[in-house]
mmJSON file of the N, C-alpha and C atoms, coordinates in Angstrom:
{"data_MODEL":{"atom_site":{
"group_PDB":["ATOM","ATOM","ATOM","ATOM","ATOM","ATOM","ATOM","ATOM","ATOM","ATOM","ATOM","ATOM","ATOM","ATOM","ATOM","ATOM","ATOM","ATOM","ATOM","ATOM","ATOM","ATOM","ATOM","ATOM","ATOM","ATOM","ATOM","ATOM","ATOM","ATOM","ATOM","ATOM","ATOM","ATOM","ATOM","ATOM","ATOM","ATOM","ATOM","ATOM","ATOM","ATOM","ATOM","ATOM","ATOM","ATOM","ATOM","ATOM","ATOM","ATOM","ATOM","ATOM","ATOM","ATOM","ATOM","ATOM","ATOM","ATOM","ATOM","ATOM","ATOM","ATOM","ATOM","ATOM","ATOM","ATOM","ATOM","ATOM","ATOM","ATOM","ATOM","ATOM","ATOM","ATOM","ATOM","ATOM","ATOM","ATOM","ATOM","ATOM","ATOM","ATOM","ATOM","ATOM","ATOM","ATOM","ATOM","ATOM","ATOM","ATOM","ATOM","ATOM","ATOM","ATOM","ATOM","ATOM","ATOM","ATOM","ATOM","ATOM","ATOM","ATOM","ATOM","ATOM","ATOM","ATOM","ATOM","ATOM","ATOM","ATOM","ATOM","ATOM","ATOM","ATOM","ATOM","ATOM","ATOM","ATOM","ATOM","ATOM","ATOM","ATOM","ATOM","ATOM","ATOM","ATOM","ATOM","ATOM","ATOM","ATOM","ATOM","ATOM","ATOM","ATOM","ATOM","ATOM","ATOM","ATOM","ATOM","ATOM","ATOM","ATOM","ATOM","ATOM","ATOM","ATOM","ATOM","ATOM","ATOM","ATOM","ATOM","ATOM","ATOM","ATOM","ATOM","ATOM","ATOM","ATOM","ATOM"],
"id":[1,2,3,4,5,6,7,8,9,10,11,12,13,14,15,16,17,18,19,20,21,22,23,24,25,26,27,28,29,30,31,32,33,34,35,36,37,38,39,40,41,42,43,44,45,46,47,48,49,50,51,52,53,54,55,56,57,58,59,60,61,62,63,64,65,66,67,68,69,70,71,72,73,74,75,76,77,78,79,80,81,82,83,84,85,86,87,88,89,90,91,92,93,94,95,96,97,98,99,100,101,102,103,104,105,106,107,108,109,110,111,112,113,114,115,116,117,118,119,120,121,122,123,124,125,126,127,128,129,130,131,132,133,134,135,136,137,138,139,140,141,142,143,144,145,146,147,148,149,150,151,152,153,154,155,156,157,158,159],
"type_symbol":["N","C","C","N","C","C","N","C","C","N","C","C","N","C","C","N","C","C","N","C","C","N","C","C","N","C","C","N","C","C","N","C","C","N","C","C","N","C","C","N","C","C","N","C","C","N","C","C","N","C","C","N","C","C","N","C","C","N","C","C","N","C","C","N","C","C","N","C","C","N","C","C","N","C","C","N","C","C","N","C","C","N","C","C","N","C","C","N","C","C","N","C","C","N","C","C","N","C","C","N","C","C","N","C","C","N","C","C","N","C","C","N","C","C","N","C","C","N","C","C","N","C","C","N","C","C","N","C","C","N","C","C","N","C","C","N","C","C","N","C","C","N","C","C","N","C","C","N","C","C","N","C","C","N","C","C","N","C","C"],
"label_atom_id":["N","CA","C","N","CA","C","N","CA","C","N","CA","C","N","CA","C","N","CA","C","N","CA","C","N","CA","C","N","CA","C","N","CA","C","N","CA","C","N","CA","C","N","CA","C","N","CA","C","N","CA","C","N","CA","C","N","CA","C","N","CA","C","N","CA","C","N","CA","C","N","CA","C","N","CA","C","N","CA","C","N","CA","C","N","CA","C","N","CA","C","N","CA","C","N","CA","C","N","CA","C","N","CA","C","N","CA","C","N","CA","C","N","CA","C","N","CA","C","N","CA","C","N","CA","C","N","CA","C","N","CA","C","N","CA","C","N","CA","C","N","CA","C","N","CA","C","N","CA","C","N","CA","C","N","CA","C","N","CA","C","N","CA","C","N","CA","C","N","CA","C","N","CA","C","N","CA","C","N","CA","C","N","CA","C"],
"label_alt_id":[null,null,null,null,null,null,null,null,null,null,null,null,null,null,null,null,null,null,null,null,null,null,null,null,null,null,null,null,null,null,null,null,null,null,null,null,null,null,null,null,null,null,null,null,null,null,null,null,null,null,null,null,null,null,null,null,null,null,null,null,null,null,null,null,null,null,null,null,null,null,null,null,null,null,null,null,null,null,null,null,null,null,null,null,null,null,null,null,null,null,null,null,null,null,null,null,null,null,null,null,null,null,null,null,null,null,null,null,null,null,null,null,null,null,null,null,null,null,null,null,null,null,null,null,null,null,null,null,null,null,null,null,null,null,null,null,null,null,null,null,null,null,null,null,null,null,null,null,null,null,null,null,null,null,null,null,null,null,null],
"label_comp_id":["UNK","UNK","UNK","UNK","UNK","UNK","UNK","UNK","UNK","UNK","UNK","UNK","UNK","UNK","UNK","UNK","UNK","UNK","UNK","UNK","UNK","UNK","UNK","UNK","UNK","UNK","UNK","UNK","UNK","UNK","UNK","UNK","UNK","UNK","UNK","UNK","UNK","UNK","UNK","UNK","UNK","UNK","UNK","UNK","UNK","UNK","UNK","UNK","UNK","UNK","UNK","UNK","UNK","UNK","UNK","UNK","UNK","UNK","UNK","UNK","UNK","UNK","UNK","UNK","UNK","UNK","UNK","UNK","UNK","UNK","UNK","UNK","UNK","UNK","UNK","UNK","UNK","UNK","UNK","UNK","UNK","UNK","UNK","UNK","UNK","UNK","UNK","UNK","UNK","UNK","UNK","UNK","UNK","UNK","UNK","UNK","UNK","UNK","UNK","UNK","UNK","UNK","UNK","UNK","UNK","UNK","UNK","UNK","UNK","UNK","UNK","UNK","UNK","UNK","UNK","UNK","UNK","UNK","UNK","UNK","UNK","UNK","UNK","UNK","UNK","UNK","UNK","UNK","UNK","UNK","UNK","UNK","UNK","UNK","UNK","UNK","UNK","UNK","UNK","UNK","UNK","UNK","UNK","UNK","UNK","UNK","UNK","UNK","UNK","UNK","UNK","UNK","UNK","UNK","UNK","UNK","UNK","UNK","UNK"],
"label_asym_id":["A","A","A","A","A","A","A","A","A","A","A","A","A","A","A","A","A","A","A","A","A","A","A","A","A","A","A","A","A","A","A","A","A","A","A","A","A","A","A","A","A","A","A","A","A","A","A","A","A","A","A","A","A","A","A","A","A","A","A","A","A","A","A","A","A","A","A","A","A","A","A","A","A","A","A","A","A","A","A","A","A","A","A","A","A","A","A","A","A","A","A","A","A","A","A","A","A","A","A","A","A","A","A","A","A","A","A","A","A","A","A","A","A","A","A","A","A","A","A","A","A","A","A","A","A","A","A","A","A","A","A","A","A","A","A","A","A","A","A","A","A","A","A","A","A","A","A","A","A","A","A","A","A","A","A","A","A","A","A"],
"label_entity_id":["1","1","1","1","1","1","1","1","1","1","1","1","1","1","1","1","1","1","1","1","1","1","1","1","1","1","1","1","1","1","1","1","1","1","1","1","1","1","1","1","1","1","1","1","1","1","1","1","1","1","1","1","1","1","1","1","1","1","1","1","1","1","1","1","1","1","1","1","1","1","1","1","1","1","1","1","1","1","1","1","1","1","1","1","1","1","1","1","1","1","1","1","1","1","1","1","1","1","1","1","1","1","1","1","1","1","1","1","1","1","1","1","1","1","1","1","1","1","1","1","1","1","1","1","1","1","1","1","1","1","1","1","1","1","1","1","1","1","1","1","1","1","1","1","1","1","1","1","1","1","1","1","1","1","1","1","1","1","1"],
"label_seq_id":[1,1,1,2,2,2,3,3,3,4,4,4,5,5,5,6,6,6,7,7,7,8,8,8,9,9,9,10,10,10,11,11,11,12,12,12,13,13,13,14,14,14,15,15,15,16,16,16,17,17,17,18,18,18,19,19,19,20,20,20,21,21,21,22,22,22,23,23,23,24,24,24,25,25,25,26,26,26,27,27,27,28,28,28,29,29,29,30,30,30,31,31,31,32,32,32,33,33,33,34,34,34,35,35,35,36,36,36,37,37,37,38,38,38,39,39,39,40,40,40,41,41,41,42,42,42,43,43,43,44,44,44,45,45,45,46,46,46,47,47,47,48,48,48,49,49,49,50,50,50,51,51,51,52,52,52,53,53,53],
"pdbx_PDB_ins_code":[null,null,null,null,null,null,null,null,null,null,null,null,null,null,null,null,null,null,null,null,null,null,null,null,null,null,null,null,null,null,null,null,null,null,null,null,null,null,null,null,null,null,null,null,null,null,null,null,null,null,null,null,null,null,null,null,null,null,null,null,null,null,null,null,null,null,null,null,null,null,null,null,null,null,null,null,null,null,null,null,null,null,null,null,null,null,null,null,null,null,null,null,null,null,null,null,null,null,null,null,null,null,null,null,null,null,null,null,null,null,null,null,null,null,null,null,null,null,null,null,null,null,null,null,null,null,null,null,null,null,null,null,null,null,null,null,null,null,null,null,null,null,null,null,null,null,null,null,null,null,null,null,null,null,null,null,null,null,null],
"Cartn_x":[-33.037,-31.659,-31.637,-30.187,-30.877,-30.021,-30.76,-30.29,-29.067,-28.379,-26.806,-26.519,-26.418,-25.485,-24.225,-23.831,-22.492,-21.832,-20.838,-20.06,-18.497,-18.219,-17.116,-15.863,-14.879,-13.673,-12.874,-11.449,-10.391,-10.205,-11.001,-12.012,-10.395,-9.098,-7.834,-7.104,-7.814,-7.217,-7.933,-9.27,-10.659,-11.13,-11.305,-12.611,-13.777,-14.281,-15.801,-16.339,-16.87,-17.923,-19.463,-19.713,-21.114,-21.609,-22.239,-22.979,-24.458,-24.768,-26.131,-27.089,-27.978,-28.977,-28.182,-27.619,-26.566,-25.591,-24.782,-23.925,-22.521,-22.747,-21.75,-21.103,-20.274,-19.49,-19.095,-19.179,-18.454,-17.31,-16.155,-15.509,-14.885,-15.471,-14.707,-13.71,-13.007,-11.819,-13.322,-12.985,-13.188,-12.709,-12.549,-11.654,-12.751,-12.531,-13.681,-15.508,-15.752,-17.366,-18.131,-16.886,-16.947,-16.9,-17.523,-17.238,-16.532,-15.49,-14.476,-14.947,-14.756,-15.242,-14.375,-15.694,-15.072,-13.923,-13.131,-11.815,-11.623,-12.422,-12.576,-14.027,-14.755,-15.652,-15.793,-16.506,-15.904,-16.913,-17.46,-18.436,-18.073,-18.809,-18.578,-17.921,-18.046,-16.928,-15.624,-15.362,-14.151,-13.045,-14.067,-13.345,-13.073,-14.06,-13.303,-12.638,-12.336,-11.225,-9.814,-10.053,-8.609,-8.703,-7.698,-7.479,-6.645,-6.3,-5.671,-6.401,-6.52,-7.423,-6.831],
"Cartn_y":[-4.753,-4.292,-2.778,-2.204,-1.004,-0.009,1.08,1.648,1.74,1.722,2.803,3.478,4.664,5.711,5.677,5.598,5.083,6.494,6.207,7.911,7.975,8.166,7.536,8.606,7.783,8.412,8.105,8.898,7.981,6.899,7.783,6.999,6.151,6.73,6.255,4.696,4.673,3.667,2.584,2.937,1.858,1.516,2.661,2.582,3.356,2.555,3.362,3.624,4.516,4.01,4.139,3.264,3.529,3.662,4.42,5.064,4.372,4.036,3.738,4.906,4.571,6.031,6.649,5.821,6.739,6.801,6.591,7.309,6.899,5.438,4.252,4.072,3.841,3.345,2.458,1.596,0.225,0.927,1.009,0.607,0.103,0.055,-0.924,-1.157,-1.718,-1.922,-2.033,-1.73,-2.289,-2.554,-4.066,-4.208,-4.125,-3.116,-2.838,-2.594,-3.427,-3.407,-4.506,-4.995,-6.142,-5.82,-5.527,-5.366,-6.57,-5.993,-6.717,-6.772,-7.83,-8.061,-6.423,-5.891,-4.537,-5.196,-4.006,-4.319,-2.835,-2.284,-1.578,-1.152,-1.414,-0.434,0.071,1.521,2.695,3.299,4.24,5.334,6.323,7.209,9.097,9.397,8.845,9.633,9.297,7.861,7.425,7.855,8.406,9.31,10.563,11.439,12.558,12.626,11.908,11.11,11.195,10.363,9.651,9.535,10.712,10.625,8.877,7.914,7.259,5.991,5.587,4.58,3.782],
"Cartn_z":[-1.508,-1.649,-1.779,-0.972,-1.227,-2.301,-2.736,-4.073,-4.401,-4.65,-5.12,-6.286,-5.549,-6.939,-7.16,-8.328,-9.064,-8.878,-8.244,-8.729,-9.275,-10.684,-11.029,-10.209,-10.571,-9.374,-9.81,-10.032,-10.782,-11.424,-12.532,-13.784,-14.499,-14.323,-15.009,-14.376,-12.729,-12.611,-12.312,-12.865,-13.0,-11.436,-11.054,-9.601,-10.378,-9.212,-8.835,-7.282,-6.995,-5.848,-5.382,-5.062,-5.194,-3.587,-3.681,-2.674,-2.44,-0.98,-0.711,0.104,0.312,0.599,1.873,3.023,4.085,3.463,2.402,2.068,2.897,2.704,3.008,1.759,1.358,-0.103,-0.384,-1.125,-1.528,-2.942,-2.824,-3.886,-4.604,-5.661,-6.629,-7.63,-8.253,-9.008,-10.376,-11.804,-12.649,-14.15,-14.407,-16.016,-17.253,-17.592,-18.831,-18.203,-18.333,-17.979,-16.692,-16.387,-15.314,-14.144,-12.952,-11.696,-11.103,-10.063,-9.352,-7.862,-7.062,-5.799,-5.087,-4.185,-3.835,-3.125,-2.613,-2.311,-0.943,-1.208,-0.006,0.349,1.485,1.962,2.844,3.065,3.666,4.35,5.131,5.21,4.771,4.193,4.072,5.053,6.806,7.559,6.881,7.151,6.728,5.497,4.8,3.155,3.478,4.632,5.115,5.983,6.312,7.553,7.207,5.848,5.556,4.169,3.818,1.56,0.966,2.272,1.942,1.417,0.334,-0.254,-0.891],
"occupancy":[1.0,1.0,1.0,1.0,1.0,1.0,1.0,1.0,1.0,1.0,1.0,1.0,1.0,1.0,1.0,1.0,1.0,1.0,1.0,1.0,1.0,1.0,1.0,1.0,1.0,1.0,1.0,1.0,1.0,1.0,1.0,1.0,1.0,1.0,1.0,1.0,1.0,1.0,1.0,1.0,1.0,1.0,1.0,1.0,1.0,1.0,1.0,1.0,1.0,1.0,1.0,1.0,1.0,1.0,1.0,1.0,1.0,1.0,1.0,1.0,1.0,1.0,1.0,1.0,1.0,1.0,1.0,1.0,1.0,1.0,1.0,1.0,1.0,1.0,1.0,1.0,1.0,1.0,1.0,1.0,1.0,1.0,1.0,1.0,1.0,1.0,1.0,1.0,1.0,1.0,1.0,1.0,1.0,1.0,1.0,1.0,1.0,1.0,1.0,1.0,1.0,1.0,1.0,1.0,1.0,1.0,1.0,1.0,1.0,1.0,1.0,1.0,1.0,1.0,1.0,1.0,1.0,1.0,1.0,1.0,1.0,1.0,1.0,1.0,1.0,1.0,1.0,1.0,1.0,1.0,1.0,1.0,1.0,1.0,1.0,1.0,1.0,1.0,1.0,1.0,1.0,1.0,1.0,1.0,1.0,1.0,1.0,1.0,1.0,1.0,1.0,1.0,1.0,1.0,1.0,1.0,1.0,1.0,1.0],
"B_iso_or_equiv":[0.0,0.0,0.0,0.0,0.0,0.0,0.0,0.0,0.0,0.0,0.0,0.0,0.0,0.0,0.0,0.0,0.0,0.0,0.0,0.0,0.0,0.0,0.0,0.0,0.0,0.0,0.0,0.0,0.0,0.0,0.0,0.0,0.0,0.0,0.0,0.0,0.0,0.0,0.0,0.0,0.0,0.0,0.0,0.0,0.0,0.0,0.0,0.0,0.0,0.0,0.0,0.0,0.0,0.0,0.0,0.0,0.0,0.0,0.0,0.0,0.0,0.0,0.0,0.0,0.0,0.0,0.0,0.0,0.0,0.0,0.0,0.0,0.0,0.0,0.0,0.0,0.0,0.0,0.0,0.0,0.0,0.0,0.0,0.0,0.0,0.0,0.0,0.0,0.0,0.0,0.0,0.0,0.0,0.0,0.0,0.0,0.0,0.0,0.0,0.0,0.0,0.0,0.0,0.0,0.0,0.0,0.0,0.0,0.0,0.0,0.0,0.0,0.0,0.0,0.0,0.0,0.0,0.0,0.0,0.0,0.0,0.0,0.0,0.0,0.0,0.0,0.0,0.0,0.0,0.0,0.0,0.0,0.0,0.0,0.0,0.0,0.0,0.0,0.0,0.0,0.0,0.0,0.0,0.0,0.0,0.0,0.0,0.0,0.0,0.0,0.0,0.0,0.0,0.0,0.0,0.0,0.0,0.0,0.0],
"pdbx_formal_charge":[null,null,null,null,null,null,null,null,null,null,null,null,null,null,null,null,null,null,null,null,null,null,null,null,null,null,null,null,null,null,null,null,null,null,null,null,null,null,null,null,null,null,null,null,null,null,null,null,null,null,null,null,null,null,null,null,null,null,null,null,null,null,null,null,null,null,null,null,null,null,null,null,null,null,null,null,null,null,null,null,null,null,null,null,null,null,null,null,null,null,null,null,null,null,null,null,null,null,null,null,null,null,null,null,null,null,null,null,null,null,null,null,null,null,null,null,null,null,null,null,null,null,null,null,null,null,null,null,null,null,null,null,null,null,null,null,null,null,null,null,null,null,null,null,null,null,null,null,null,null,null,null,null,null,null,null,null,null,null],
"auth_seq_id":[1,1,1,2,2,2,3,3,3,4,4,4,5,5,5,6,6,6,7,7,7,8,8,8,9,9,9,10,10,10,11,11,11,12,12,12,13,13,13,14,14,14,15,15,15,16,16,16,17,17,17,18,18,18,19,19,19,20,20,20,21,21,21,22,22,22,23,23,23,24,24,24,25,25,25,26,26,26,27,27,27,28,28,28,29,29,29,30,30,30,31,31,31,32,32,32,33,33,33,34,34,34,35,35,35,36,36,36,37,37,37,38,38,38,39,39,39,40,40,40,41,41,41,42,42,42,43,43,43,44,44,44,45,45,45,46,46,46,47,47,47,48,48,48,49,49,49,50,50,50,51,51,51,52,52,52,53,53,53],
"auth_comp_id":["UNK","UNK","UNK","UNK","UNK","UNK","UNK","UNK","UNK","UNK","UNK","UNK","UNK","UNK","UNK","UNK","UNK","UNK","UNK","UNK","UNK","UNK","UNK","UNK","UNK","UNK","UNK","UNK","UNK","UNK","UNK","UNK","UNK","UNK","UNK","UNK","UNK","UNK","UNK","UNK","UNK","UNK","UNK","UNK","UNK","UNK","UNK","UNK","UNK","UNK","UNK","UNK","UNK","UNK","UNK","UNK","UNK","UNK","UNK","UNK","UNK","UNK","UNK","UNK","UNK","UNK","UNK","UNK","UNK","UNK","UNK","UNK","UNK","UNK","UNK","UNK","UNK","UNK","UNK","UNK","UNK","UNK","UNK","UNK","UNK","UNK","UNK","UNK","UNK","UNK","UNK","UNK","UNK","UNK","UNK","UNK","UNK","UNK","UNK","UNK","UNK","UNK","UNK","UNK","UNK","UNK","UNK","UNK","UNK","UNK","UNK","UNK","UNK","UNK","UNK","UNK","UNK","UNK","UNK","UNK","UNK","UNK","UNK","UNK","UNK","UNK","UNK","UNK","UNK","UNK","UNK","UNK","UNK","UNK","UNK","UNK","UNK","UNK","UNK","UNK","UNK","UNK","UNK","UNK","UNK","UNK","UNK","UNK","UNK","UNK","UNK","UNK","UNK","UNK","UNK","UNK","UNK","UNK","UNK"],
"auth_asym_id":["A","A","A","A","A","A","A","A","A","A","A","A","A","A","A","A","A","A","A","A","A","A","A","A","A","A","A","A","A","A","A","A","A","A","A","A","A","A","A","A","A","A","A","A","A","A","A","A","A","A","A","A","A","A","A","A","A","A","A","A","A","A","A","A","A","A","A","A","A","A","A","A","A","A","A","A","A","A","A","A","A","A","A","A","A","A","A","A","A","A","A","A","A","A","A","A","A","A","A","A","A","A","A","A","A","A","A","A","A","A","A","A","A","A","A","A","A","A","A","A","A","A","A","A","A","A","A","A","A","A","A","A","A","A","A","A","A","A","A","A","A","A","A","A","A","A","A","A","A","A","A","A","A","A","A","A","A","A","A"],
"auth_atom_id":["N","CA","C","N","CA","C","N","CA","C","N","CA","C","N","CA","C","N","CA","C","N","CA","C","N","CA","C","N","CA","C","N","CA","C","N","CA","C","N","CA","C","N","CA","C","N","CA","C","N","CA","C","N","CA","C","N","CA","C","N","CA","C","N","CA","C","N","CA","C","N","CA","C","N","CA","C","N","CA","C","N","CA","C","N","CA","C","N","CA","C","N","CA","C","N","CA","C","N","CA","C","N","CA","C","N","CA","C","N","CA","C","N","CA","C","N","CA","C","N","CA","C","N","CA","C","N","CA","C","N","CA","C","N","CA","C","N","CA","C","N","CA","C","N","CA","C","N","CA","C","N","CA","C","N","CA","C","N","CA","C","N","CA","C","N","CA","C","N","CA","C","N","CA","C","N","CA","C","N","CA","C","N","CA","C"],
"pdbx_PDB_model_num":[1,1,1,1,1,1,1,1,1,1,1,1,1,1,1,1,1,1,1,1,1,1,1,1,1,1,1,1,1,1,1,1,1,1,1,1,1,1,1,1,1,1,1,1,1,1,1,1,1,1,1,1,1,1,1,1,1,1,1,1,1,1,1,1,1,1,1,1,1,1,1,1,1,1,1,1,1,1,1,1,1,1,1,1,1,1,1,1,1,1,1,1,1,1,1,1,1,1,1,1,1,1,1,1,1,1,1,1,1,1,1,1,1,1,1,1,1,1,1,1,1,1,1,1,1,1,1,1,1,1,1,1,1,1,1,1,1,1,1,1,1,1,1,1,1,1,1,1,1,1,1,1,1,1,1,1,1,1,1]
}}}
């Protein structure tokens, strides 16, 4: 499996995203300490693409 770095992100409305070594993103919703089935995933192009998430 491969690594991911957590990078918090609009830490107020409980995302995250985590990054794999290309620098693809899964992000996630989370309630307290529980991860939520992601709900969007993205590439690095796609985030400089488009602020709309």
């Amino acid at each position: 499996r491969k690594k991911l770095t957590e990078v918090q992100f609009m830490e107020t409305m409980g995302v995250r995203i985590l990054f794999d070594e290309n620098l693809n993103a899964e992000i996630f919703q989370w309630t307290g300490r529980q991860r939520v089935r992601p709900w969007v995933s993205l590439t690095a192009k796609d985030m400089c693409g488009s602020r709309d998430l």
